[in-house]
Amino acid sequence: MTISTRRRFLRLAGLAGAASVVGPPARAAWGTRGRPGVGLRIAFFTDVHARTEWDTPVAMARAASAISAEKADLVIAGGDLITDGFQSAAATVAPRWQAYLEMQRAIGVRVEPVLGNHDLVAARPEDGSPASADPRAVFRSTLGVDRTWRVVDAGGIRLFVLDSVEVADDELAYRGRVSAEQLAWLGDELGRTDGDVPIVVATHLPLLTGFYQATEGAAEAAPANRVVVNNREVLELFSEHHLVLVLQGHLHVNELLRWRDTTFVTGGAVCGKWWRGAWHGTAEGYGVATLRPGRVEWEYRTYGWEARRS
Ligand SMILES: [Fe+2]
């Protein structure tokens, strides 16, 4: 365990001297009797698209209260925590970050954040202001993380948080890709990880999904800004390891997919159809994954919001 991952572990376990910047620490004990990770409950909420209009802070408070009541062992936020950071100046989206932080505080435990495309701030401002030299800087400083990809040991599992967004100079503006630098880091970290340690990956853009085949046709390919284009390269790195679960966001639908020994979850969206109700049958919600011997249980839960977007 590196010093930095140990520090994070201690912070997660509530043992570190320095308090987390985003709320009280998570519980110090996890339900991991027996096999490592078995029984661990992970709350996964994604695609909040925090903003201040249409009473959405009320919705976020309700979602936070529901997530908090789950008393999960680990809470992960899957990205797109605010809306439209990518094309906005930092000052424009500052109130959205405040709205998101309010939600995270209300959840009341440490939340592991994943970067989404909307969370890049001033990557391509549309108001004529200069582009940021480091569009991830606001995410890092606001959420108190050193890096947008990292490894966290928690409750007998090893969590790999990936940064799956690559800014592009074309009409798509970005695409899903895990950078060469991350692939090298992943290889190093996995080289130090025993093959029987249960691994969970959290990524904003999906590594695997049937969404485009279900909605557009079996022979249709997903656009490069909707999935991780080098997914096979990423998954291959885990081939000698015990990758039990991949938590994904971005598509705003609730999807459960099993490929070989890994369960892939696309976790719906707190904002549903961008605060307009349900999207392809997935209402505003979040989910809870429970690790069981040889399988993962996933339950998507709505929190009773009726869209007020005008
Ligand atoms: Fe999103």
PDB file of N, CA and C in Angstrom, residues 33-81:
ATOM      1  N   ARG A  33     -17.085 -10.228   7.411  1.00  0.00           N
ATOM      2  CA  ARG A  33     -16.761 -11.516   8.006  1.00  0.00           C
ATOM      3  C   ARG A  33     -16.696 -12.570   6.908  1.00  0.00           C
ATOM      4  N   GLY A  34     -15.847 -13.543   7.097  1.00  0.00           N
ATOM      5  CA  GLY A  34     -15.711 -14.572   6.057  1.00  0.00           C
ATOM      6  C   GLY A  34     -14.796 -14.075   4.951  1.00  0.00           C
ATOM      7  N   ARG A  35     -15.198 -14.313   3.717  1.00  0.00           N
ATOM      8  CA  ARG A  35     -14.336 -13.955   2.592  1.00  0.00           C
ATOM      9  C   ARG A  35     -14.231 -12.450   2.411  1.00  0.00           C
ATOM     10  N   PRO A  36     -13.056 -11.956   1.990  1.00  0.00           N
ATOM     11  CA  PRO A  36     -12.901 -10.506   1.824  1.00  0.00           C
ATOM     12  C   PRO A  36     -13.963  -9.951   0.884  1.00  0.00           C
ATOM     13  N   GLY A  37     -14.586  -8.882   1.285  1.00  0.00           N
ATOM     14  CA  GLY A  37     -15.543  -8.190   0.422  1.00  0.00           C
ATOM     15  C   GLY A  37     -16.941  -8.752   0.455  1.00  0.00           C
ATOM     16  N   VAL A  38     -17.084 -10.018   0.850  1.00  0.00           N
ATOM     17  CA  VAL A  38     -18.422 -10.624   0.793  1.00  0.00           C
ATOM     18  C   VAL A  38     -19.348  -9.935   1.794  1.00  0.00           C
ATOM     19  N   GLY A  39     -20.513  -9.533   1.323  1.00  0.00           N
ATOM     20  CA  GLY A  39     -21.465  -8.821   2.161  1.00  0.00           C
ATOM     21  C   GLY A  39     -21.320  -7.315   2.093  1.00  0.00           C
ATOM     22  N   LEU A  40     -20.233  -6.840   1.470  1.00  0.00           N
ATOM     23  CA  LEU A  40     -20.024  -5.393   1.370  1.00  0.00           C
ATOM     24  C   LEU A  40     -21.139  -4.750   0.550  1.00  0.00           C
ATOM     25  N   ARG A  41     -21.662  -3.641   1.050  1.00  0.00           N
ATOM     26  CA  ARG A  41     -22.737  -2.928   0.345  1.00  0.00           C
ATOM     27  C   ARG A  41     -22.212  -1.587  -0.145  1.00  0.00           C
ATOM     28  N   ILE A  42     -22.333  -1.382  -1.444  1.00  0.00           N
ATOM     29  CA  ILE A  42     -21.823  -0.152  -2.062  1.00  0.00           C
ATOM     30  C   ILE A  42     -23.008   0.639  -2.604  1.00  0.00           C
ATOM     31  N   ALA A  43     -23.172   1.866  -2.119  1.00  0.00           N
ATOM     32  CA  ALA A  43     -24.178   2.757  -2.720  1.00  0.00           C
ATOM     33  C   ALA A  43     -23.493   3.491  -3.871  1.00  0.00           C
ATOM     34  N   PHE A  44     -24.128   3.451  -5.027  1.00  0.00           N
ATOM     35  CA  PHE A  44     -23.562   4.089  -6.215  1.00  0.00           C
ATOM     36  C   PHE A  44     -24.595   5.059  -6.779  1.00  0.00           C
ATOM     37  N   PHE A  45     -24.259   6.338  -6.705  1.00  0.00           N
ATOM     38  CA  PHE A  45     -25.147   7.317  -7.328  1.00  0.00           C
ATOM     39  C   PHE A  45     -24.355   8.053  -8.381  1.00  0.00           C
ATOM     40  N   THR A  46     -24.993   8.360  -9.502  1.00  0.00           N
ATOM     41  CA  THR A  46     -24.245   8.943 -10.607  1.00  0.00           C
ATOM     42  C   THR A  46     -25.094   9.964 -11.354  1.00  0.00           C
ATOM     43  N   ASP A  47     -24.420  10.764 -12.154  1.00  0.00           N
ATOM     44  CA  ASP A  47     -25.096  11.722 -13.031  1.00  0.00           C
ATOM     45  C   ASP A  47     -26.134  12.566 -12.282  1.00  0.00           C
ATOM     46  N   VAL A  48     -25.615  13.282 -11.303  1.00  0.00           N
ATOM     47  CA  VAL A  48     -26.465  14.199 -10.539  1.00  0.00           C
ATOM     48  C   VAL A  48     -26.838  15.404 -11.408  1.00  0.00           C
ATOM     49  N   HIS A  49     -25.876  15.895 -12.159  1.00  0.00           N
ATOM     50  CA  HIS A  49     -26.076  17.121 -12.953  1.00  0.00           C
ATOM     51  C   HIS A  49     -26.605  18.243 -12.067  1.00  0.00           C
ATOM     52  N   ALA A  50     -25.897  18.440 -10.946  1.00  0.00           N
ATOM     53  CA  ALA A  50     -26.332  19.447  -9.969  1.00  0.00           C
ATOM     54  C   ALA A  50     -26.445  20.816 -10.622  1.00  0.00           C
ATOM     55  N   ARG A  51     -27.500  21.510 -10.239  1.00  0.00           N
ATOM     56  CA  ARG A  51     -27.740  22.875 -10.679  1.00  0.00           C
ATOM     57  C   ARG A  51     -28.701  23.500  -9.675  1.00  0.00           C
ATOM     58  N   THR A  52     -29.145  24.700  -9.920  1.00  0.00           N
ATOM     59  CA  THR A  52     -29.938  25.382  -8.904  1.00  0.00           C
ATOM     60  C   THR A  52     -31.374  25.641  -9.343  1.00  0.00           C
ATOM     61  N   GLU A  53     -31.692  25.380 -10.603  1.00  0.00           N
ATOM     62  CA  GLU A  53     -33.041  25.664 -11.106  1.00  0.00           C
ATOM     63  C   GLU A  53     -34.012  24.506 -10.831  1.00  0.00           C
ATOM     64  N   TRP A  54     -35.288  24.781 -11.064  1.00  0.00           N
ATOM     65  CA  TRP A  54     -36.370  23.773 -11.060  1.00  0.00           C
ATOM     66  C   TRP A  54     -36.440  22.971  -9.756  1.00  0.00           C
ATOM     67  N   ASP A  55     -36.123  23.632  -8.650  1.00  0.00           N
ATOM     68  CA  ASP A  55     -36.162  22.979  -7.324  1.00  0.00           C
ATOM     69  C   ASP A  55     -35.221  21.773  -7.238  1.00  0.00           C
ATOM     70  N   THR A  56     -34.250  21.701  -8.130  1.00  0.00           N
ATOM     71  CA  THR A  56     -33.393  20.507  -8.107  1.00  0.00           C
ATOM     72  C   THR A  56     -32.617  20.346  -6.794  1.00  0.00           C
ATOM     73  N   PRO A  57     -32.267  21.434  -6.080  1.00  0.00           N
ATOM     74  CA  PRO A  57     -31.638  21.192  -4.767  1.00  0.00           C
ATOM     75  C   PRO A  57     -32.553  20.422  -3.807  1.00  0.00           C
ATOM     76  N   VAL A  58     -33.865  20.596  -3.953  1.00  0.00           N
ATOM     77  CA  VAL A  58     -34.804  19.821  -3.115  1.00  0.00           C
ATOM     78  C   VAL A  58     -34.706  18.342  -3.483  1.00  0.00           C
ATOM     79  N   ALA A  59     -34.645  18.072  -4.796  1.00  0.00           N
ATOM     80  CA  ALA A  59     -34.497  16.684  -5.261  1.00  0.00           C
ATOM     81  C   ALA A  59     -33.194  16.088  -4.728  1.00  0.00           C
ATOM     82  N   MET A  60     -32.121  16.858  -4.822  1.00  0.00           N
ATOM     83  CA  MET A  60     -30.829  16.343  -4.363  1.00  0.00           C
ATOM     84  C   MET A  60     -30.837  16.074  -2.859  1.00  0.00           C
ATOM     85  N   ALA A  61     -31.537  16.910  -2.111  1.00  0.00           N
ATOM     86  CA  ALA A  61     -31.636  16.681  -0.657  1.00  0.00           C
ATOM     87  C   ALA A  61     -32.388  15.378  -0.387  1.00  0.00           C
ATOM     88  N   ARG A  62     -33.433  15.127  -1.174  1.00  0.00           N
ATOM     89  CA  ARG A  62     -34.185  13.866  -1.001  1.00  0.00           C
ATOM     90  C   ARG A  62     -33.319  12.667  -1.353  1.00  0.00           C
ATOM     91  N   ALA A  63     -32.597  12.793  -2.463  1.00  0.00           N
ATOM     92  CA  ALA A  63     -31.715  11.682  -2.869  1.00  0.00           C
ATOM     93  C   ALA A  63     -30.667  11.438  -1.792  1.00  0.00           C
ATOM     94  N   ALA A  64     -30.096  12.521  -1.261  1.00  0.00           N
ATOM     95  CA  ALA A  64     -29.062  12.387  -0.229  1.00  0.00           C
ATOM     96  C   ALA A  64     -29.615  11.683   0.999  1.00  0.00           C
ATOM     97  N   SER A  65     -30.820  12.046   1.378  1.00  0.00           N
ATOM     98  CA  SER A  65     -31.410  11.434   2.559  1.00  0.00           C
ATOM     99  C   SER A  65     -31.647   9.941   2.326  1.00  0.00           C
ATOM    100  N   ALA A  66     -32.098   9.577   1.120  1.00  0.00           N
ATOM    101  CA  ALA A  66     -32.315   8.154   0.802  1.00  0.00           C
ATOM    102  C   ALA A  66     -30.989   7.398   0.781  1.00  0.00           C
ATOM    103  N   ILE A  67     -29.968   8.000   0.197  1.00  0.00           N
ATOM    104  CA  ILE A  67     -28.655   7.335   0.126  1.00  0.00           C
ATOM    105  C   ILE A  67     -28.085   7.167   1.533  1.00  0.00           C
ATOM    106  N   SER A  68     -28.210   8.207   2.334  1.00  0.00           N
ATOM    107  CA  SER A  68     -27.704   8.151   3.707  1.00  0.00           C
ATOM    108  C   SER A  68     -28.388   7.033   4.502  1.00  0.00           C
ATOM    109  N   ALA A  69     -29.703   6.892   4.284  1.00  0.00           N
ATOM    110  CA  ALA A  69     -30.474   5.882   5.032  1.00  0.00           C
ATOM    111  C   ALA A  69     -30.067   4.455   4.667  1.00  0.00           C
ATOM    112  N   GLU A  70     -29.395   4.280   3.541  1.00  0.00           N
ATOM    113  CA  GLU A  70     -28.937   2.942   3.150  1.00  0.00           C
ATOM    114  C   GLU A  70     -27.859   2.411   4.084  1.00  0.00           C
ATOM    115  N   LYS A  71     -27.156   3.347   4.748  1.00  0.00           N
ATOM    116  CA  LYS A  71     -26.030   2.977   5.625  1.00  0.00           C
ATOM    117  C   LYS A  71     -25.082   1.997   4.919  1.00  0.00           C
ATOM    118  N   ALA A  72     -24.759   2.334   3.695  1.00  0.00           N
ATOM    119  CA  ALA A  72     -23.854   1.491   2.904  1.00  0.00           C
ATOM    120  C   ALA A  72     -22.442   1.544   3.486  1.00  0.00           C
ATOM    121  N   ASP A  73     -21.658   0.536   3.155  1.00  0.00           N
ATOM    122  CA  ASP A  73     -20.279   0.503   3.637  1.00  0.00           C
ATOM    123  C   ASP A  73     -19.383   1.444   2.867  1.00  0.00           C
ATOM    124  N   LEU A  74     -19.781   1.728   1.649  1.00  0.00           N
ATOM    125  CA  LEU A  74     -18.955   2.553   0.770  1.00  0.00           C
ATOM    126  C   LEU A  74     -19.908   3.308  -0.149  1.00  0.00           C
ATOM    127  N   VAL A  75     -19.634   4.585  -0.368  1.00  0.00           N
ATOM    128  CA  VAL A  75     -20.498   5.392  -1.235  1.00  0.00           C
ATOM    129  C   VAL A  75     -19.636   5.971  -2.358  1.00  0.00           C
ATOM    130  N   ILE A  76     -20.083   5.751  -3.597  1.00  0.00           N
ATOM    131  CA  ILE A  76     -19.325   6.199  -4.766  1.00  0.00           C
ATOM    132  C   ILE A  76     -20.227   7.077  -5.617  1.00  0.00           C
ATOM    133  N   ALA A  77     -19.685   8.209  -6.075  1.00  0.00           N
ATOM    134  CA  ALA A  77     -20.413   9.113  -6.973  1.00  0.00           C
ATOM    135  C   ALA A  77     -19.802   8.967  -8.372  1.00  0.00           C
ATOM    136  N   GLY A  78     -20.633   8.597  -9.352  1.00  0.00           N
ATOM    137  CA  GLY A  78     -20.132   8.153 -10.656  1.00  0.00           C
ATOM    138  C   GLY A  78     -19.854   9.216 -11.701  1.00  0.00           C
ATOM    139  N   GLY A  79     -19.864  10.488 -11.327  1.00  0.00           N
ATOM    140  CA  GLY A  79     -19.497  11.530 -12.297  1.00  0.00           C
ATOM    141  C   GLY A  79     -20.683  12.274 -12.881  1.00  0.00           C
ATOM    142  N   ASP A  80     -20.375  13.351 -13.600  1.00  0.00           N
ATOM    143  CA  ASP A  80     -21.375  14.355 -13.976  1.00  0.00           C
ATOM    144  C   ASP A  80     -22.081  14.826 -12.708  1.00  0.00           C
ATOM    145  N   LEU A  81     -21.265  15.241 -11.772  1.00  0.00           N
ATOM    146  CA  LEU A  81     -21.785  15.683 -10.474  1.00  0.00           C
ATOM    147  C   LEU A  81     -22.438  17.052 -10.621  1.00  0.00           C
TER     148      LEU A  81
END
